[in-house]
Structures are given as C-alpha cells and as structure tokens.
C-alpha cells in the first residue's frame, strides 16, 4: 500500500475543518446543503459543443436529464450517468462539472439522470428512474447524435451501484443491455465487512457508519437490501453482463468490494478493465480542480472504453 497522495491529504484536511456533520447525524436537508461544499474542488467547466436539459418520463414522476455533447462529429458513443451521493444527496446541478469533464475526455455524449432520492424515494424508485434514463437514451439515440450500438451506463459510488443494477435488471428481464458499464468506486454490498471497510472506517472522507446508515435509507427492508438489484455483489452469477470498467481507490472503504466485483466479472467471462488508484480516496471524481488523479482516471476510462468498444 502506498502513502496517501499529498494533494488528497490537503483536501481531506480542508473538508475536516469545514465541520460537516456525519450523514447519520445531520438532517437530510443539512446534508444536501453541505454537499455543495465540494463545488470549489471540481475545477472549471469543460468546453463542450452543447449542453441541453430535458424532462423524461419515469414510473412515478417526470425527471430531469442533462445531455452533454462533446465537440466533434457524431454519431458518438454515449454514457448514461448516475451521480453519487449515498442515494441521498447530490443532483445533476452539483455534478455538472464532473459530467462535463467525462464527456470532454471520453468523447461520449453523457446523459446525466436526476433520479429521485432516498429517504423520500427508496428502492426501487431510484433504480427505476435510472432505467428510464437508459431506455429514453436508447429510444432517442439518433436524435441525440448517438450511435445506438454504443450506449453504456456509468456511475460513481451510489451511482455505480445503480449502474451495475441497471445492467443486472436488463439481463434478468431479458431486455436490451447497456453496451458497457463504468463503475467508479461503486457501493455493492451492505455488509461492509471487508478489510478496507474496517481499515478506513474514519478519516478518509466517506465513513463506514455513514455508508451503513445510507444503505438503510435506500433499502429499509433488510431482506430487500440483500437482493441483487440492490446489492449487485450478492448476485448468484454475473454471467452475461456488459463489459465493465471498475475504478477503485486504495484508501476507500468500498475498495475491496469493487475489487471483488471486478474479479467475479472476470471469473464469469465478462470482459473487465480494473483501474486502481492506490494513493487516493473515495469521491475523487469530484475533485478535478485540485487532484491530478481525477484527470488521470478520466483518461484511463477513455482508453478502456476505446478498447472495450473496438
């Protein structure tokens, strides 16, 4: 194990000094407001050809999506993206700059889905919203300048959970699967009994107890919490899932479950690229203005996608 990156140490120290209350102790409104404290770390908005807001139908509501189109000539590959935030905080406005950076670096159209949040909207609502965002993108691919054969899903943290679950749902129901899944330090199992969940339980951004509490908000029924569409690592088989890019960070409580998921995907003959950043922490996708590792990761994701889509 390498040492924590110096840039990352500085960010952790600043966030600790900000004094945000733990998710499990704050009100939902307080936590959602505090999350905007990450905005100064995200860097300047990347230049794109076009950014457009749309409203699309889901099962329980009409939800916003934001479509980011890179420079160049289409049809483009696409990633339907689900933001992180423990299924509770964040939205497509807060994640705007990371999503712009993803589109600019990968050359993909990015369709960001503003899924409804727990605890007001627990499972299955967020998953249904994310599935609706994916199917809407497939249906409107040509209108959006997208290659219909290259539409994947992506997400970070809780969004990575939702991206993995969209793929499992499509496979299990015999629907059209995404072309690829990009899982950035995904939350995959509520057990939180891995070495990394114990070693980095406090002091590295996301804490184990906050993550445990967040799982309970997303899926209050403990039996449902252990089903594969909620906890992808609990799936009996990962055979037949789309090719995957799995990103992990060395000092992250979710590191080991991400590494295990990538290993299981390979065992079930799913083409899988593992991208591991040994000296970083959970959440570094949101730090493009201050952490070099964020830009390195985006370039690595771009290269992995080119290989998987070749």
Short mmCIF file of C-alpha atoms in Angstrom, two decimals:
data_model
loop_
_atom_site.label_atom_id
_atom_site.label_comp_id
_atom_site.label_asym_id
_atom_site.label_seq_id
_atom_site.Cartn_x
_atom_site.Cartn_y
_atom_site.Cartn_z
CA UNK A 1 0.00 0.00 0.00
CA UNK A 2 1.39 3.39 -0.97
CA UNK A 3 1.03 6.54 1.07
CA UNK A 4 -1.94 8.84 0.63
CA UNK A 5 -1.38 11.39 -2.13
CA UNK A 6 -0.29 14.80 -0.79
CA UNK A 7 -2.98 16.65 -2.75
CA UNK A 8 -5.61 14.30 -1.33
CA UNK A 9 -4.33 14.84 2.23
CA UNK A 10 -4.84 18.59 1.79
CA UNK A 11 -8.41 18.14 0.56
CA UNK A 12 -9.28 15.80 3.44
CA UNK A 13 -7.86 18.30 5.93
CA UNK A 14 -9.90 21.14 4.45
CA UNK A 15 -13.11 19.11 4.47
CA UNK A 16 -12.49 18.03 8.07
CA UNK A 17 -12.01 21.67 9.05
CA UNK A 18 -15.32 22.55 7.38
CA UNK A 19 -17.03 20.62 10.17
CA UNK A 20 -19.78 18.93 8.16
CA UNK A 21 -21.93 16.73 10.36
CA UNK A 22 -21.96 13.00 9.56
CA UNK A 23 -24.83 11.93 7.30
CA UNK A 24 -26.31 9.75 10.03
CA UNK A 25 -26.42 12.69 12.48
CA UNK A 26 -27.48 15.56 10.21
CA UNK A 27 -30.89 16.20 8.74
CA UNK A 28 -31.28 15.29 5.08
CA UNK A 29 -31.63 18.98 4.23
CA UNK A 30 -28.40 19.80 6.09
CA UNK A 31 -26.52 17.04 4.30
CA UNK A 32 -27.80 18.11 0.89
CA UNK A 33 -26.76 21.70 1.54
CA UNK A 34 -23.33 20.67 2.87
CA UNK A 35 -22.56 18.66 -0.26
CA UNK A 36 -22.24 21.91 -2.20
CA UNK A 37 -19.03 22.45 -0.23
CA UNK A 38 -17.37 20.19 -2.79
CA UNK A 39 -18.04 22.59 -5.67
CA UNK A 40 -14.76 24.59 -5.28
CA UNK A 41 -12.76 21.38 -5.79
CA UNK A 42 -14.36 20.49 -9.12
CA UNK A 43 -12.47 22.84 -11.44
CA UNK A 44 -13.69 24.98 -14.30
CA UNK A 45 -16.44 23.66 -16.61
CA UNK A 46 -15.06 21.80 -19.61
CA UNK A 47 -15.83 23.22 -23.04
CA UNK A 48 -18.44 21.20 -24.94
CA UNK A 49 -20.38 21.59 -28.15
CA UNK A 50 -23.78 21.60 -26.44
CA UNK A 51 -25.49 21.09 -23.08
CA UNK A 52 -29.25 20.59 -23.03
CA UNK A 53 -31.79 19.92 -20.27
CA UNK A 54 -34.73 17.61 -20.93
CA UNK A 55 -37.61 16.17 -18.90
CA UNK A 56 -38.36 12.48 -19.38
CA UNK A 57 -41.00 10.10 -18.02
CA UNK A 58 -40.28 7.57 -15.30
CA UNK A 59 -42.72 5.30 -13.46
CA UNK A 60 -43.55 7.66 -10.58
CA UNK A 61 -42.62 11.08 -11.92
CA UNK A 62 -41.16 13.10 -14.73
CA UNK A 63 -37.45 13.54 -14.07
CA UNK A 64 -34.76 15.88 -15.44
CA UNK A 65 -31.86 14.69 -17.52
CA UNK A 66 -28.97 16.76 -18.84
CA UNK A 67 -27.37 15.88 -22.17
CA UNK A 68 -23.71 16.80 -22.72
CA UNK A 69 -22.47 16.63 -26.32
CA UNK A 70 -18.71 16.81 -26.96
CA UNK A 71 -17.03 18.56 -29.84
CA UNK A 72 -16.58 16.50 -32.97
CA UNK A 73 -18.74 14.73 -35.46
CA UNK A 74 -21.21 12.04 -34.44
CA UNK A 75 -22.68 9.64 -34.09
CA UNK A 76 -20.98 9.48 -30.69
CA UNK A 77 -20.84 6.70 -28.14
CA UNK A 78 -22.84 7.55 -25.02
CA UNK A 79 -22.78 7.04 -21.28
CA UNK A 80 -25.98 7.34 -19.25
CA UNK A 81 -24.62 8.55 -15.93
CA UNK A 82 -25.95 8.31 -12.36
CA UNK A 83 -24.29 10.59 -9.81
CA UNK A 84 -23.01 9.56 -6.40
CA UNK A 85 -24.17 10.78 -3.01
CA UNK A 86 -25.23 7.74 -0.95
CA UNK A 87 -28.59 7.69 -2.82
CA UNK A 88 -29.49 10.72 -0.65
CA UNK A 89 -27.51 13.84 -1.61
CA UNK A 90 -26.39 15.41 -4.86
CA UNK A 91 -28.09 16.13 -8.17
CA UNK A 92 -27.20 16.86 -11.78
CA UNK A 93 -26.51 20.52 -10.97
CA UNK A 94 -23.90 19.67 -8.34
CA UNK A 95 -22.35 17.00 -10.59
CA UNK A 96 -22.38 19.24 -13.66
CA UNK A 97 -18.62 19.81 -13.83
CA UNK A 98 -17.59 16.15 -13.39
CA UNK A 99 -20.12 15.19 -16.05
CA UNK A 100 -18.78 17.85 -18.42
CA UNK A 101 -15.25 16.57 -17.83
CA UNK A 102 -16.37 12.99 -18.52
CA UNK A 103 -17.94 13.99 -21.84
CA UNK A 104 -14.97 16.11 -22.91
CA UNK A 105 -12.34 13.49 -22.03
CA UNK A 106 -14.08 10.37 -23.33
CA UNK A 107 -15.73 11.88 -26.40
CA UNK A 108 -19.04 10.38 -25.29
CA UNK A 109 -22.42 12.02 -25.15
CA UNK A 110 -23.18 11.98 -21.42
CA UNK A 111 -26.82 11.78 -20.34
CA UNK A 112 -26.98 12.60 -16.63
CA UNK A 113 -30.11 11.35 -14.84
CA UNK A 114 -31.52 13.29 -11.88
CA UNK A 115 -33.04 10.24 -10.18
CA UNK A 116 -35.29 10.69 -7.15
CA UNK A 117 -33.50 10.29 -3.80
CA UNK A 118 -33.88 8.35 -0.60
CA UNK A 119 -35.12 8.53 2.08
CA UNK A 120 -38.19 10.10 0.46
CA UNK A 121 -37.88 7.74 -2.51
CA UNK A 122 -36.21 4.47 -1.50
CA UNK A 123 -35.60 1.44 -3.71
CA UNK A 124 -36.91 0.70 -6.29
CA UNK A 125 -37.62 4.30 -7.31
CA UNK A 126 -34.01 5.44 -7.95
CA UNK A 127 -33.30 2.28 -9.96
CA UNK A 128 -36.49 2.73 -11.99
CA UNK A 129 -35.53 6.33 -12.74
CA UNK A 130 -32.06 5.29 -13.87
CA UNK A 131 -33.50 2.52 -16.03
CA UNK A 132 -35.90 5.09 -17.53
CA UNK A 133 -32.93 7.34 -18.33
CA UNK A 134 -31.16 4.50 -20.10
CA UNK A 135 -34.20 3.41 -22.13
CA UNK A 136 -35.01 7.02 -23.07
CA UNK A 137 -31.46 7.46 -24.36
CA UNK A 138 -31.74 4.29 -26.44
CA UNK A 139 -35.06 5.43 -27.89
CA UNK A 140 -33.74 8.92 -28.73
CA UNK A 141 -30.23 7.92 -29.78
CA UNK A 142 -30.31 9.20 -33.35
CA UNK A 143 -31.97 12.46 -32.33
CA UNK A 144 -29.15 12.99 -29.80
CA UNK A 145 -26.37 12.16 -32.27
CA UNK A 146 -25.62 8.86 -30.52
CA UNK A 147 -24.51 5.55 -32.02
CA UNK A 148 -27.28 3.16 -30.87
CA UNK A 149 -24.80 0.27 -30.65
CA UNK A 150 -22.55 2.09 -28.15
CA UNK A 151 -24.74 3.22 -25.26
CA UNK A 152 -23.35 2.36 -21.84
CA UNK A 153 -24.12 3.26 -18.24
CA UNK A 154 -21.83 4.78 -15.63
CA UNK A 155 -21.92 6.00 -12.06
CA UNK A 156 -19.82 6.82 -9.04
CA UNK A 157 -20.41 5.40 -5.55
CA UNK A 158 -24.20 5.03 -5.14
CA UNK A 159 -24.42 5.87 -8.84
CA UNK A 160 -22.06 2.97 -9.53
CA UNK A 161 -24.45 0.75 -7.61
CA UNK A 162 -27.31 1.96 -9.79
CA UNK A 163 -25.32 1.45 -12.99
CA UNK A 164 -24.48 -2.12 -12.00
CA UNK A 165 -28.13 -2.72 -11.05
CA UNK A 166 -29.42 -1.38 -14.37
CA UNK A 167 -27.25 -3.99 -16.09
CA UNK A 168 -28.44 -6.81 -13.83
CA UNK A 169 -32.05 -5.74 -14.28
CA UNK A 170 -31.73 -5.74 -18.07
CA UNK A 171 -30.12 -9.18 -18.06
CA UNK A 172 -32.62 -10.68 -15.65
CA UNK A 173 -35.64 -9.35 -17.55
CA UNK A 174 -34.28 -10.18 -20.99
CA UNK A 175 -34.14 -6.53 -22.03
CA UNK A 176 -31.54 -4.81 -24.20
CA UNK A 177 -28.40 -4.50 -22.06
CA UNK A 178 -26.11 -1.47 -21.98
CA UNK A 179 -23.04 -1.83 -24.18
CA UNK A 180 -20.69 -1.22 -21.25
CA UNK A 181 -20.78 -0.39 -17.54
CA UNK A 182 -18.38 2.06 -15.89
CA UNK A 183 -18.43 1.62 -12.11
CA UNK A 184 -16.44 4.24 -10.21
CA UNK A 185 -15.75 3.14 -6.59
CA UNK A 186 -19.22 1.52 -6.54
CA UNK A 187 -21.27 0.58 -3.45
CA UNK A 188 -22.08 -3.09 -3.99
CA UNK A 189 -22.79 -4.81 -0.66
CA UNK A 190 -24.31 -3.50 2.59
CA UNK A 191 -22.32 -5.96 4.74
CA UNK A 192 -19.34 -3.58 4.91
CA UNK A 193 -17.25 -6.32 6.49
CA UNK A 194 -14.20 -6.10 4.23
CA UNK A 195 -10.66 -5.19 5.29
CA UNK A 196 -10.96 -1.78 3.61
CA UNK A 197 -14.26 -1.02 5.36
CA UNK A 198 -12.52 -1.64 8.68
CA UNK A 199 -9.13 -0.06 7.94
CA UNK A 200 -10.51 3.21 6.53
CA UNK A 201 -13.71 3.46 8.56
CA UNK A 202 -12.95 7.02 9.71
CA UNK A 203 -10.81 9.89 8.45
CA UNK A 204 -10.81 9.25 4.69
CA UNK A 205 -13.98 11.04 3.57
CA UNK A 206 -16.80 8.51 3.36
CA UNK A 207 -17.12 6.65 6.67
CA UNK A 208 -18.27 3.10 7.19
CA UNK A 209 -21.04 4.09 9.61
CA UNK A 210 -22.40 6.74 7.24
CA UNK A 211 -22.37 4.19 4.42
CA UNK A 212 -24.15 1.64 6.60
CA UNK A 213 -26.81 4.23 7.51
CA UNK A 214 -27.20 5.19 3.83
CA UNK A 215 -27.87 1.59 2.82
CA UNK A 216 -30.69 1.53 5.39
CA UNK A 217 -32.23 4.68 3.90
CA UNK A 218 -32.02 3.36 0.35
CA UNK A 219 -33.44 -0.08 1.16
CA UNK A 220 -35.17 -0.01 4.58
CA UNK A 221 -36.31 -3.63 4.30
CA UNK A 222 -33.29 -5.73 5.33
CA UNK A 223 -34.42 -8.67 3.18
CA UNK A 224 -34.73 -6.50 0.07
CA UNK A 225 -31.32 -4.99 0.87
CA UNK A 226 -29.69 -8.34 0.17
CA UNK A 227 -31.23 -8.88 -3.28
CA UNK A 228 -29.07 -8.48 -6.36
CA UNK A 229 -30.72 -5.37 -7.82
CA UNK A 230 -29.94 -3.58 -4.56
CA UNK A 231 -26.66 -5.34 -3.72
CA UNK A 232 -25.04 -6.42 -7.01
CA UNK A 233 -22.27 -8.32 -5.24
CA UNK A 234 -24.97 -10.68 -3.94
CA UNK A 235 -25.95 -11.79 -7.45
CA UNK A 236 -25.58 -15.54 -7.86
CA UNK A 237 -23.94 -15.10 -11.26
CA UNK A 238 -22.57 -12.16 -13.23
CA UNK A 239 -22.56 -14.11 -16.48
CA UNK A 240 -23.98 -12.26 -19.45
CA UNK A 241 -23.42 -8.76 -18.10
CA UNK A 242 -21.93 -5.99 -20.26
CA UNK A 243 -18.18 -5.39 -20.43
CA UNK A 244 -17.05 -3.39 -17.41
CA UNK A 245 -14.63 -0.73 -16.25
CA UNK A 246 -14.29 -0.85 -12.47
CA UNK A 247 -12.49 2.01 -10.70
CA UNK A 248 -11.23 1.63 -7.13
CA UNK A 249 -9.23 3.79 -4.70
CA UNK A 250 -6.69 2.49 -2.20
CA UNK A 251 -7.91 4.39 0.88
CA UNK A 252 -11.62 3.83 0.31
CA UNK A 253 -13.97 1.78 2.47
CA UNK A 254 -15.53 0.44 -0.76
CA UNK A 255 -12.21 -0.61 -2.29
CA UNK A 256 -12.41 -4.33 -1.58
CA UNK A 257 -15.98 -4.84 -2.78
CA UNK A 258 -15.09 -3.10 -6.05
CA UNK A 259 -12.02 -5.29 -6.50
CA UNK A 260 -14.07 -8.40 -5.69
CA UNK A 261 -16.80 -7.43 -8.18
CA UNK A 262 -14.20 -6.97 -10.93
CA UNK A 263 -12.73 -10.38 -10.07
CA UNK A 264 -16.15 -12.04 -10.17
CA UNK A 265 -16.95 -10.39 -13.51
CA UNK A 266 -13.76 -11.83 -15.00
CA UNK A 267 -14.49 -15.25 -13.50
CA UNK A 268 -17.89 -15.17 -15.24
CA UNK A 269 -16.15 -14.27 -18.52
CA UNK A 270 -17.26 -10.64 -18.65
CA UNK A 271 -14.53 -8.50 -20.27
CA UNK A 272 -13.38 -6.25 -17.42
CA UNK A 273 -10.82 -3.49 -17.01
CA UNK A 274 -9.76 -2.70 -13.43
CA UNK A 275 -8.42 0.80 -12.76
CA UNK A 276 -6.95 1.11 -9.29
CA UNK A 277 -5.60 4.34 -7.75
CA UNK A 278 -3.67 3.18 -4.74
CA UNK A 279 -2.95 6.59 -3.19
CA UNK A 280 -6.44 8.09 -3.45
CA UNK A 281 -9.77 8.10 -1.60
CA UNK A 282 -13.47 7.78 -2.26
CA UNK A 283 -15.01 10.68 -4.17
CA UNK A 284 -12.04 11.82 -6.25
CA UNK A 285 -14.17 12.14 -9.39
CA UNK A 286 -15.48 15.34 -7.80
CA UNK A 287 -12.02 16.91 -7.41
CA UNK A 288 -10.84 17.72 -10.93
CA UNK A 289 -9.86 21.25 -9.89
CA UNK A 290 -7.32 20.12 -7.29
CA UNK A 291 -6.38 16.44 -7.75
CA UNK A 292 -4.28 15.22 -10.66
CA UNK A 293 -5.57 11.68 -10.10
CA UNK A 294 -9.03 12.73 -11.28
CA UNK A 295 -7.74 13.67 -14.73
CA UNK A 296 -5.58 10.54 -14.90
CA UNK A 297 -8.59 8.40 -14.12
CA UNK A 298 -10.73 10.07 -16.81
CA UNK A 299 -8.01 9.46 -19.39
CA UNK A 300 -7.74 5.84 -18.27
CA UNK A 301 -11.52 5.39 -18.56
CA UNK A 302 -11.39 6.88 -22.06
CA UNK A 303 -8.67 4.41 -23.10
CA UNK A 304 -10.51 1.47 -21.52
CA UNK A 305 -13.73 2.37 -23.34
CA UNK A 306 -11.90 2.56 -26.66
CA UNK A 307 -10.57 -0.96 -26.06
CA UNK A 308 -13.91 -2.41 -24.97
CA UNK A 309 -15.80 -0.76 -27.83
CA UNK A 310 -13.19 -1.53 -30.50
#
